[in-house]
Amino acid sequence: MVTRLLGSVILLITMMPVWAVDQLSASVDKNPVLVGEYFTLTIEANGKVSGQMPDTSALSAQFVTSPVSTSSRTSIVNGSMSSTTSWQMQLLSRKAGEFTIPSFEVAGHQSRPIKLKVLARDQDSEAQQNIFIKTELKPDTLHVQQAALFTVKLYLGQDLLDGQLSAPQMQDAQIAQLGKQSEDYEIVNGRRYMVVTREYLVQPQKSGTFTLEPPIFNGQIREGYRRMAVSAVADSFEVEVKPIPDTYAGAWLPSELVNLSEEWQPNEQTVTVGTPITRTLTLTALGITKEQLPDIQVPDVDGFRTYPDETDRKQMTRDGRVISQLIASYALLPQTPGTYTLPEIKVPWFNTVINKVQYATLPSRTIEVKADPNQVSVAPASVVNAPQQTATQAEPHIVTQPADKTWLDWALIASGYVLWFITLLVWFITRQSAKVAPTQSDSAPQTPNEAQAIKQLKHAAQHSDPGQCYQALKALARAQGYDHIHAWRHQLSHELQNEIAKLQGALYSAKQENVDLSVLYQLIAAQHKQVKNAKKQHLEPLY
């Protein structure tokens, strides 16, 4: 038995080198086919194939092609061995007409070319009424890098078992799906359809005239007890793409509408030295992506320290248009009294409706900065030498300011020391309470995000890490329902606002600010404890 098996193996080994391809054929499973309907091309070689495969690259010029799958089989009948290798791929034509699938070559053998007929779809056919696609492109005339919204709606009038909707294609363009598809129902000509909607962002990268090929649907439906293949395809779009004008200078911003607005907190024309101001700039543009929005350059102003705060970019779709926003916040800290004019800000953009360069502008703004009444600077007493006196006079005559002026200065100084003592006392009591009962604040209900942010703030303060401390403050602001730290900061006490402004200075200013992170943490913890205690007092009893 062993001898016979060994002999068979030796026979197989000796026979293998004589196998060779003796025939190559190509065939399709459908002919004719409909526009947008997938069909299968099979190339088959009889005989041994050693790592070879047919070149199918020429097919992509006429058809939409899928990857090639390879399979092989070997059979022995009455001691005679045969081998077959097959290559299969899915093809689809977007246009009607007569096409020729070329011949293929493997190991010196060639297949015969195939004449294929592609038929146009009958718009009134029952199949077209059961499943069809509608598309819309807004706007349909574009400039280079201008973003258009391509909306695809697949209407299904029958129960779908499975299906595949391909992506649109366009030469020299970036195409990306926006979000996930949505499903809804519509009534068309008295018939109820399930509608699958997808939105695509189309951005051409070169000028010229291009064809936007729409998605193609292929799937299977149940009709009675049978599974039936169905397909649908929409009409293609001819898109004209205009070039960037030679006269345009600056960051290229093609849009139908651009707006630049600002918000001030506090929104006052007169402020006090040391009072932090938050300036929030919002740049909104239609028909471009959020990545295309340029950074807004805010000029420095003598007498102010400017600290960049948060920057946020958003993108959405409304009424068939892409809308993008850039929200940039800056903290301004006035240093010296006076009247200051903040210069205007201009952002150039190209109006694609009137083909003209325009500017989104913020006008200049005048701000008056007053001295802080709590920072009293006492004028030194004037010393005047008396005339030459007799030898018996030992001391010079000292002439001081009037009595009422001296009394006012000393009153201001005393009030300043009283305020300073009260602040120090509150801080000391808060700190001692935190040391004695560190877990007391955790006993009240709070969201996990708030607790995590305060814990992160404490850890950053203990390790003297300003960057992590600022990130913890932003997390705490979000946990309390604020999108930006500047909106949350203006709900805090004046003392906390100043400490946060110092932290921003330590992070962003060329001249480093001195900030005590432990004081900042204690103030935040004290305020958080007060808010929770107030909530506990207003809770109604539970029954």
PDB file of N, CA and C in Angstrom, residues 221-311:
ATOM      1  N   ILE A 221     -33.828  42.273  -4.772  1.00  0.00           N
ATOM      2  CA  ILE A 221     -35.130  42.430  -4.133  1.00  0.00           C
ATOM      3  C   ILE A 221     -35.820  41.066  -4.108  1.00  0.00           C
ATOM      4  N   ARG A 222     -36.838  40.978  -3.291  1.00  0.00           N
ATOM      5  CA  ARG A 222     -37.629  39.750  -3.238  1.00  0.00           C
ATOM      6  C   ARG A 222     -38.926  39.967  -4.021  1.00  0.00           C
ATOM      7  N   GLU A 223     -39.153  39.124  -4.976  1.00  0.00           N
ATOM      8  CA  GLU A 223     -40.394  39.168  -5.753  1.00  0.00           C
ATOM      9  C   GLU A 223     -41.038  37.795  -5.675  1.00  0.00           C
ATOM     10  N   GLY A 224     -42.057  37.710  -4.838  1.00  0.00           N
ATOM     11  CA  GLY A 224     -42.643  36.404  -4.556  1.00  0.00           C
ATOM     12  C   GLY A 224     -41.669  35.582  -3.742  1.00  0.00           C
ATOM     13  N   TYR A 225     -41.269  34.438  -4.292  1.00  0.00           N
ATOM     14  CA  TYR A 225     -40.285  33.577  -3.626  1.00  0.00           C
ATOM     15  C   TYR A 225     -38.917  33.649  -4.292  1.00  0.00           C
ATOM     16  N   ARG A 226     -38.754  34.602  -5.193  1.00  0.00           N
ATOM     17  CA  ARG A 226     -37.505  34.683  -5.942  1.00  0.00           C
ATOM     18  C   ARG A 226     -36.702  35.920  -5.535  1.00  0.00           C
ATOM     19  N   ARG A 227     -35.395  35.785  -5.632  1.00  0.00           N
ATOM     20  CA  ARG A 227     -34.494  36.921  -5.473  1.00  0.00           C
ATOM     21  C   ARG A 227     -34.169  37.449  -6.871  1.00  0.00           C
ATOM     22  N   MET A 228     -34.380  38.734  -7.067  1.00  0.00           N
ATOM     23  CA  MET A 228     -34.153  39.334  -8.376  1.00  0.00           C
ATOM     24  C   MET A 228     -33.118  40.453  -8.261  1.00  0.00           C
ATOM     25  N   ALA A 229     -32.194  40.480  -9.217  1.00  0.00           N
ATOM     26  CA  ALA A 229     -31.183  41.541  -9.256  1.00  0.00           C
ATOM     27  C   ALA A 229     -31.778  42.804  -9.858  1.00  0.00           C
ATOM     28  N   VAL A 230     -31.485  43.945  -9.252  1.00  0.00           N
ATOM     29  CA  VAL A 230     -31.975  45.239  -9.734  1.00  0.00           C
ATOM     30  C   VAL A 230     -30.809  46.230  -9.722  1.00  0.00           C
ATOM     31  N   SER A 231     -30.933  47.280 -10.511  1.00  0.00           N
ATOM     32  CA  SER A 231     -29.897  48.306 -10.570  1.00  0.00           C
ATOM     33  C   SER A 231     -30.530  49.621 -10.970  1.00  0.00           C
ATOM     34  N   ALA A 232     -29.818  50.722 -10.703  1.00  0.00           N
ATOM     35  CA  ALA A 232     -30.290  52.054 -11.059  1.00  0.00           C
ATOM     36  C   ALA A 232     -29.091  52.979 -11.195  1.00  0.00           C
ATOM     37  N   VAL A 233     -29.203  53.951 -12.086  1.00  0.00           N
ATOM     38  CA  VAL A 233     -28.137  54.922 -12.296  1.00  0.00           C
ATOM     39  C   VAL A 233     -28.779  56.249 -12.688  1.00  0.00           C
ATOM     40  N   ALA A 234     -28.180  57.344 -12.237  1.00  0.00           N
ATOM     41  CA  ALA A 234     -28.692  58.674 -12.560  1.00  0.00           C
ATOM     42  C   ALA A 234     -27.888  59.275 -13.699  1.00  0.00           C
ATOM     43  N   ASP A 235     -28.371  60.403 -14.214  1.00  0.00           N
ATOM     44  CA  ASP A 235     -27.662  61.095 -15.292  1.00  0.00           C
ATOM     45  C   ASP A 235     -26.406  61.764 -14.751  1.00  0.00           C
ATOM     46  N   SER A 236     -25.396  61.870 -15.593  1.00  0.00           N
ATOM     47  CA  SER A 236     -24.149  62.532 -15.212  1.00  0.00           C
ATOM     48  C   SER A 236     -24.283  64.046 -15.345  1.00  0.00           C
ATOM     49  N   PHE A 237     -23.333  64.774 -14.720  1.00  0.00           N
ATOM     50  CA  PHE A 237     -23.319  66.243 -14.737  1.00  0.00           C
ATOM     51  C   PHE A 237     -22.082  66.730 -15.480  1.00  0.00           C
ATOM     52  N   GLU A 238     -22.256  67.753 -16.290  1.00  0.00           N
ATOM     53  CA  GLU A 238     -21.135  68.468 -16.877  1.00  0.00           C
ATOM     54  C   GLU A 238     -20.853  69.694 -16.002  1.00  0.00           C
ATOM     55  N   VAL A 239     -19.672  69.754 -15.414  1.00  0.00           N
ATOM     56  CA  VAL A 239     -19.342  70.807 -14.451  1.00  0.00           C
ATOM     57  C   VAL A 239     -18.257  71.699 -15.039  1.00  0.00           C
ATOM     58  N   GLU A 240     -18.533  72.995 -15.084  1.00  0.00           N
ATOM     59  CA  GLU A 240     -17.537  73.966 -15.526  1.00  0.00           C
ATOM     60  C   GLU A 240     -16.793  74.502 -14.307  1.00  0.00           C
ATOM     61  N   VAL A 241     -15.463  74.402 -14.327  1.00  0.00           N
ATOM     62  CA  VAL A 241     -14.624  74.854 -13.217  1.00  0.00           C
ATOM     63  C   VAL A 241     -13.768  76.019 -13.708  1.00  0.00           C
ATOM     64  N   LYS A 242     -13.953  77.173 -13.063  1.00  0.00           N
ATOM     65  CA  LYS A 242     -13.230  78.383 -13.468  1.00  0.00           C
ATOM     66  C   LYS A 242     -11.905  78.493 -12.699  1.00  0.00           C
ATOM     67  N   PRO A 243     -10.889  79.092 -13.305  1.00  0.00           N
ATOM     68  CA  PRO A 243      -9.575  79.177 -12.654  1.00  0.00           C
ATOM     69  C   PRO A 243      -9.532  80.309 -11.626  1.00  0.00           C
ATOM     70  N   ILE A 244      -8.460  80.335 -10.826  1.00  0.00           N
ATOM     71  CA  ILE A 244      -8.217  81.434  -9.878  1.00  0.00           C
ATOM     72  C   ILE A 244      -7.769  82.661 -10.674  1.00  0.00           C
ATOM     73  N   PRO A 245      -8.405  83.813 -10.490  1.00  0.00           N
ATOM     74  CA  PRO A 245      -8.001  85.010 -11.246  1.00  0.00           C
ATOM     75  C   PRO A 245      -6.548  85.378 -10.960  1.00  0.00           C
ATOM     76  N   ASP A 246      -5.863  85.829 -12.001  1.00  0.00           N
ATOM     77  CA  ASP A 246      -4.457  86.210 -11.844  1.00  0.00           C
ATOM     78  C   ASP A 246      -4.290  87.426 -10.945  1.00  0.00           C
ATOM     79  N   THR A 247      -5.337  88.238 -10.845  1.00  0.00           N
ATOM     80  CA  THR A 247      -5.235  89.476 -10.062  1.00  0.00           C
ATOM     81  C   THR A 247      -5.508  89.249  -8.578  1.00  0.00           C
ATOM     82  N   TYR A 248      -5.924  88.043  -8.193  1.00  0.00           N
ATOM     83  CA  TYR A 248      -6.271  87.809  -6.788  1.00  0.00           C
ATOM     84  C   TYR A 248      -5.003  87.646  -5.963  1.00  0.00           C
ATOM     85  N   ALA A 249      -4.963  88.287  -4.796  1.00  0.00           N
ATOM     86  CA  ALA A 249      -3.819  88.200  -3.883  1.00  0.00           C
ATOM     87  C   ALA A 249      -4.310  87.759  -2.506  1.00  0.00           C
ATOM     88  N   GLY A 250      -3.514  86.953  -1.825  1.00  0.00           N
ATOM     89  CA  GLY A 250      -3.870  86.476  -0.494  1.00  0.00           C
ATOM     90  C   GLY A 250      -4.359  85.040  -0.538  1.00  0.00           C
ATOM     91  N   ALA A 251      -4.837  84.570   0.623  1.00  0.00           N
ATOM     92  CA  ALA A 251      -5.359  83.208   0.716  1.00  0.00           C
ATOM     93  C   ALA A 251      -6.615  83.086  -0.144  1.00  0.00           C
ATOM     94  N   TRP A 252      -6.654  82.088  -1.022  1.00  0.00           N
ATOM     95  CA  TRP A 252      -7.760  81.911  -1.956  1.00  0.00           C
ATOM     96  C   TRP A 252      -9.002  81.465  -1.194  1.00  0.00           C
ATOM     97  N   LEU A 253     -10.055  82.293  -1.269  1.00  0.00           N
ATOM     98  CA  LEU A 253     -11.287  82.051  -0.529  1.00  0.00           C
ATOM     99  C   LEU A 253     -12.478  82.268  -1.456  1.00  0.00           C
ATOM    100  N   PRO A 254     -12.817  81.276  -2.302  1.00  0.00           N
ATOM    101  CA  PRO A 254     -13.963  81.430  -3.203  1.00  0.00           C
ATOM    102  C   PRO A 254     -15.270  81.114  -2.479  1.00  0.00           C
ATOM    103  N   SER A 255     -16.218  82.027  -2.533  1.00  0.00           N
ATOM    104  CA  SER A 255     -17.454  81.838  -1.783  1.00  0.00           C
ATOM    105  C   SER A 255     -18.561  82.697  -2.381  1.00  0.00           C
ATOM    106  N   GLU A 256     -19.779  82.330  -2.052  1.00  0.00           N
ATOM    107  CA  GLU A 256     -20.928  83.135  -2.436  1.00  0.00           C
ATOM    108  C   GLU A 256     -21.227  84.218  -1.388  1.00  0.00           C
ATOM    109  N   LEU A 257     -20.796  83.987  -0.157  1.00  0.00           N
ATOM    110  CA  LEU A 257     -21.052  84.957   0.910  1.00  0.00           C
ATOM    111  C   LEU A 257     -20.077  84.713   2.045  1.00  0.00           C
ATOM    112  N   VAL A 258     -19.423  85.785   2.527  1.00  0.00           N
ATOM    113  CA  VAL A 258     -18.512  85.723   3.672  1.00  0.00           C
ATOM    114  C   VAL A 258     -18.876  86.845   4.626  1.00  0.00           C
ATOM    115  N   ASN A 259     -18.932  86.526   5.902  1.00  0.00           N
ATOM    116  CA  ASN A 259     -19.277  87.528   6.921  1.00  0.00           C
ATOM    117  C   ASN A 259     -18.313  87.417   8.094  1.00  0.00           C
ATOM    118  N   LEU A 260     -17.907  88.573   8.617  1.00  0.00           N
ATOM    119  CA  LEU A 260     -17.025  88.642   9.787  1.00  0.00           C
ATOM    120  C   LEU A 260     -17.715  89.452  10.864  1.00  0.00           C
ATOM    121  N   SER A 261     -17.906  88.857  12.028  1.00  0.00           N
ATOM    122  CA  SER A 261     -18.577  89.528  13.144  1.00  0.00           C
ATOM    123  C   SER A 261     -17.747  89.356  14.407  1.00  0.00           C
ATOM    124  N   GLU A 262     -18.088  90.145  15.436  1.00  0.00           N
ATOM    125  CA  GLU A 262     -17.350  90.079  16.697  1.00  0.00           C
ATOM    126  C   GLU A 262     -18.294  90.239  17.874  1.00  0.00           C
ATOM    127  N   GLU A 263     -17.824  89.773  19.031  1.00  0.00           N
ATOM    128  CA  GLU A 263     -18.578  89.886  20.286  1.00  0.00           C
ATOM    129  C   GLU A 263     -17.604  90.256  21.388  1.00  0.00           C
ATOM    130  N   TRP A 264     -18.005  91.212  22.225  1.00  0.00           N
ATOM    131  CA  TRP A 264     -17.156  91.687  23.316  1.00  0.00           C
ATOM    132  C   TRP A 264     -17.818  91.351  24.648  1.00  0.00           C
ATOM    133  N   GLN A 265     -17.002  90.921  25.585  1.00  0.00           N
ATOM    134  CA  GLN A 265     -17.456  90.711  26.960  1.00  0.00           C
ATOM    135  C   GLN A 265     -16.396  91.246  27.917  1.00  0.00           C
ATOM    136  N   PRO A 266     -16.726  92.283  28.683  1.00  0.00           N
ATOM    137  CA  PRO A 266     -17.991  93.024  28.664  1.00  0.00           C
ATOM    138  C   PRO A 266     -18.071  93.954  27.458  1.00  0.00           C
ATOM    139  N   ASN A 267     -19.296  94.198  26.990  1.00  0.00           N
ATOM    140  CA  ASN A 267     -19.505  95.012  25.793  1.00  0.00           C
ATOM    141  C   ASN A 267     -19.661  96.478  26.223  1.00  0.00           C
ATOM    142  N   GLU A 268     -18.550  97.078  26.610  1.00  0.00           N
ATOM    143  CA  GLU A 268     -18.555  98.461  27.091  1.00  0.00           C
ATOM    144  C   GLU A 268     -17.434  99.234  26.419  1.00  0.00           C
ATOM    145  N   GLN A 269     -17.635 100.538  26.299  1.00  0.00           N
ATOM    146  CA  GLN A 269     -16.623 101.393  25.692  1.00  0.00           C
ATOM    147  C   GLN A 269     -15.583 101.861  26.703  1.00  0.00           C
ATOM    148  N   THR A 270     -15.919 101.741  27.993  1.00  0.00           N
ATOM    149  CA  THR A 270     -15.006 102.176  29.048  1.00  0.00           C
ATOM    150  C   THR A 270     -14.724 101.003  29.972  1.00  0.00           C
ATOM    151  N   VAL A 271     -13.442 100.724  30.187  1.00  0.00           N
ATOM    152  CA  VAL A 271     -13.037  99.623  31.049  1.00  0.00           C
ATOM    153  C   VAL A 271     -11.983 100.129  32.025  1.00  0.00           C
ATOM    154  N   THR A 272     -11.668  99.280  33.003  1.00  0.00           N
ATOM    155  CA  THR A 272     -10.701  99.626  34.035  1.00  0.00           C
ATOM    156  C   THR A 272      -9.408  98.858  33.799  1.00  0.00           C
ATOM    157  N   VAL A 273      -8.297  99.481  34.166  1.00  0.00           N
ATOM    158  CA  VAL A 273      -7.001  98.820  34.037  1.00  0.00           C
ATOM    159  C   VAL A 273      -7.034  97.480  34.774  1.00  0.00           C
ATOM    160  N   GLY A 274      -6.548  96.429  34.111  1.00  0.00           N
ATOM    161  CA  GLY A 274      -6.500  95.103  34.715  1.00  0.00           C
ATOM    162  C   GLY A 274      -7.751  94.274  34.536  1.00  0.00           C
ATOM    163  N   THR A 275      -8.829  94.857  33.974  1.00  0.00           N
ATOM    164  CA  THR A 275     -10.056  94.103  33.764  1.00  0.00           C
ATOM    165  C   THR A 275      -9.954  93.307  32.464  1.00  0.00           C
ATOM    166  N   PRO A 276     -10.029  91.983  32.509  1.00  0.00           N
ATOM    167  CA  PRO A 276      -9.890  91.203  31.267  1.00  0.00           C
ATOM    168  C   PRO A 276     -11.090  91.390  30.348  1.00  0.00           C
ATOM    169  N   ILE A 277     -10.813  91.499  29.060  1.00  0.00           N
ATOM    170  CA  ILE A 277     -11.840  91.631  28.030  1.00  0.00           C
ATOM    171  C   ILE A 277     -11.698  90.442  27.084  1.00  0.00           C
ATOM    172  N   THR A 278     -12.803  89.853  26.704  1.00  0.00           N
ATOM    173  CA  THR A 278     -12.782  88.766  25.738  1.00  0.00           C
ATOM    174  C   THR A 278     -13.357  89.258  24.422  1.00  0.00           C
ATOM    175  N   ARG A 279     -12.571  89.126  23.372  1.00  0.00           N
ATOM    176  CA  ARG A 279     -13.014  89.492  22.030  1.00  0.00           C
ATOM    177  C   ARG A 279     -13.133  88.213  21.210  1.00  0.00           C
ATOM    178  N   THR A 280     -14.341  87.922  20.750  1.00  0.00           N
ATOM    179  CA  THR A 280     -14.607  86.714  19.977  1.00  0.00           C
ATOM    180  C   THR A 280     -14.940  87.099  18.542  1.00  0.00           C
ATOM    181  N   LEU A 281     -14.134  86.597  17.598  1.00  0.00           N
ATOM    182  CA  LEU A 281     -14.333  86.872  16.174  1.00  0.00           C
ATOM    183  C   LEU A 281     -14.919  85.630  15.513  1.00  0.00           C
ATOM    184  N   THR A 282     -15.933  85.820  14.673  1.00  0.00           N
ATOM    185  CA  THR A 282     -16.592  84.725  13.967  1.00  0.00           C
ATOM    186  C   THR A 282     -16.563  85.001  12.474  1.00  0.00           C
ATOM    187  N   LEU A 283     -15.887  84.111  11.730  1.00  0.00           N
ATOM    188  CA  LEU A 283     -15.809  84.213  10.274  1.00  0.00           C
ATOM    189  C   LEU A 283     -16.685  83.114   9.686  1.00  0.00           C
ATOM    190  N   THR A 284     -17.723  83.502   8.947  1.00  0.00           N
ATOM    191  CA  THR A 284     -18.675  82.574   8.348  1.00  0.00           C
ATOM    192  C   THR A 284     -18.595  82.669   6.832  1.00  0.00           C
ATOM    193  N   ALA A 285     -18.514  81.511   6.167  1.00  0.00           N
ATOM    194  CA  ALA A 285     -18.394  81.499   4.708  1.00  0.00           C
ATOM    195  C   ALA A 285     -19.287  80.411   4.132  1.00  0.00           C
ATOM    196  N   LEU A 286     -19.796  80.683   2.942  1.00  0.00           N
ATOM    197  CA  LEU A 286     -20.689  79.771   2.235  1.00  0.00           C
ATOM    198  C   LEU A 286     -19.938  79.136   1.073  1.00  0.00           C
ATOM    199  N   GLY A 287     -19.978  77.805   0.988  1.00  0.00           N
ATOM    200  CA  GLY A 287     -19.412  77.130  -0.162  1.00  0.00           C
ATOM    201  C   GLY A 287     -17.938  76.799  -0.062  1.00  0.00           C
ATOM    202  N   ILE A 288     -17.384  76.767   1.141  1.00  0.00           N
ATOM    203  CA  ILE A 288     -16.001  76.324   1.336  1.00  0.00           C
ATOM    204  C   ILE A 288     -15.958  75.444   2.583  1.00  0.00           C
ATOM    205  N   THR A 289     -14.862  74.708   2.739  1.00  0.00           N
ATOM    206  CA  THR A 289     -14.721  73.841   3.895  1.00  0.00           C
ATOM    207  C   THR A 289     -14.116  74.613   5.059  1.00  0.00           C
ATOM    208  N   LYS A 290     -14.225  74.045   6.252  1.00  0.00           N
ATOM    209  CA  LYS A 290     -13.702  74.712   7.437  1.00  0.00           C
ATOM    210  C   LYS A 290     -12.182  74.805   7.407  1.00  0.00           C
ATOM    211  N   GLU A 291     -11.524  73.855   6.714  1.00  0.00           N
ATOM    212  CA  GLU A 291     -10.068  73.907   6.629  1.00  0.00           C
ATOM    213  C   GLU A 291      -9.593  75.067   5.759  1.00  0.00           C
ATOM    214  N   GLN A 292     -10.441  75.561   4.854  1.00  0.00           N
ATOM    215  CA  GLN A 292     -10.052  76.646   3.970  1.00  0.00           C
ATOM    216  C   GLN A 292     -10.130  78.012   4.632  1.00  0.00           C
ATOM    217  N   LEU A 293     -10.826  78.122   5.746  1.00  0.00           N
ATOM    218  CA  LEU A 293     -10.961  79.419   6.410  1.00  0.00           C
ATOM    219  C   LEU A 293      -9.600  79.872   6.929  1.00  0.00           C
ATOM    220  N   PRO A 294      -9.182  81.090   6.587  1.00  0.00           N
ATOM    221  CA  PRO A 294      -7.862  81.555   7.020  1.00  0.00           C
ATOM    222  C   PRO A 294      -7.887  81.998   8.481  1.00  0.00           C
ATOM    223  N   ASP A 295      -6.732  81.914   9.147  1.00  0.00           N
ATOM    224  CA  ASP A 295      -6.611  82.444  10.502  1.00  0.00           C
ATOM    225  C   ASP A 295      -6.750  83.969  10.473  1.00  0.00           C
ATOM    226  N   ILE A 296      -7.415  84.507  11.471  1.00  0.00           N
ATOM    227  CA  ILE A 296      -7.656  85.945  11.537  1.00  0.00           C
ATOM    228  C   ILE A 296      -6.504  86.603  12.286  1.00  0.00           C
ATOM    229  N   GLN A 297      -5.862  87.550  11.644  1.00  0.00           N
ATOM    230  CA  GLN A 297      -4.728  88.243  12.244  1.00  0.00           C
ATOM    231  C   GLN A 297      -5.235  89.463  13.024  1.00  0.00           C
ATOM    232  N   VAL A 298      -5.018  89.450  14.336  1.00  0.00           N
ATOM    233  CA  VAL A 298      -5.419  90.566  15.199  1.00  0.00           C
ATOM    234  C   VAL A 298      -4.175  91.380  15.537  1.00  0.00           C
ATOM    235  N   PRO A 299      -4.104  92.645  15.116  1.00  0.00           N
ATOM    236  CA  PRO A 299      -2.899  93.446  15.373  1.00  0.00           C
ATOM    237  C   PRO A 299      -2.754  93.775  16.854  1.00  0.00           C
ATOM    238  N   ASP A 300      -1.496  93.875  17.312  1.00  0.00           N
ATOM    239  CA  ASP A 300      -1.221  94.259  18.692  1.00  0.00           C
ATOM    240  C   ASP A 300      -1.474  95.750  18.878  1.00  0.00           C
ATOM    241  N   VAL A 301      -1.876  96.108  20.087  1.00  0.00           N
ATOM    242  CA  VAL A 301      -2.155  97.502  20.433  1.00  0.00           C
ATOM    243  C   VAL A 301      -1.341  97.859  21.660  1.00  0.00           C
ATOM    244  N   ASP A 302      -0.573  98.950  21.572  1.00  0.00           N
ATOM    245  CA  ASP A 302       0.187  99.415  22.729  1.00  0.00           C
ATOM    246  C   ASP A 302      -0.767  99.770  23.868  1.00  0.00           C
ATOM    247  N   GLY A 303      -0.420  99.327  25.061  1.00  0.00           N
ATOM    248  CA  GLY A 303      -1.292  99.554  26.213  1.00  0.00           C
ATOM    249  C   GLY A 303      -2.156  98.361  26.541  1.00  0.00           C
ATOM    250  N   PHE A 304      -2.164  97.337  25.669  1.00  0.00           N
ATOM    251  CA  PHE A 304      -2.934  96.114  25.903  1.00  0.00           C
ATOM    252  C   PHE A 304      -2.009  94.910  25.773  1.00  0.00           C
ATOM    253  N   ARG A 305      -2.291  93.898  26.544  1.00  0.00           N
ATOM    254  CA  ARG A 305      -1.684  92.595  26.334  1.00  0.00           C
ATOM    255  C   ARG A 305      -2.743  91.677  25.733  1.00  0.00           C
ATOM    256  N   THR A 306      -2.380  91.022  24.629  1.00  0.00           N
ATOM    257  CA  THR A 306      -3.313  90.173  23.899  1.00  0.00           C
ATOM    258  C   THR A 306      -2.886  88.721  24.034  1.00  0.00           C
ATOM    259  N   TYR A 307      -3.814  87.883  24.507  1.00  0.00           N
ATOM    260  CA  TYR A 307      -3.547  86.461  24.677  1.00  0.00           C
ATOM    261  C   TYR A 307      -4.523  85.664  23.806  1.00  0.00           C
ATOM    262  N   PRO A 308      -4.027  84.867  22.855  1.00  0.00           N
ATOM    263  CA  PRO A 308      -4.940  84.028  22.064  1.00  0.00           C
ATOM    264  C   PRO A 308      -5.598  82.975  22.937  1.00  0.00           C
ATOM    265  N   ASP A 309      -6.902  82.822  22.753  1.00  0.00           N
ATOM    266  CA  ASP A 309      -7.661  81.852  23.540  1.00  0.00           C
ATOM    267  C   ASP A 309      -8.029  80.681  22.650  1.00  0.00           C
ATOM    268  N   GLU A 310      -9.240  80.239  22.671  1.00  0.00           N
ATOM    269  CA  GLU A 310      -9.650  79.061  21.924  1.00  0.00           C
ATOM    270  C   GLU A 310      -9.971  79.401  20.469  1.00  0.00           C
ATOM    271  N   THR A 311      -9.730  78.435  19.578  1.00  0.00           N
ATOM    272  CA  THR A 311     -10.118  78.536  18.177  1.00  0.00           C
ATOM    273  C   THR A 311     -10.905  77.289  17.816  1.00  0.00           C
TER     274      THR A 311
END
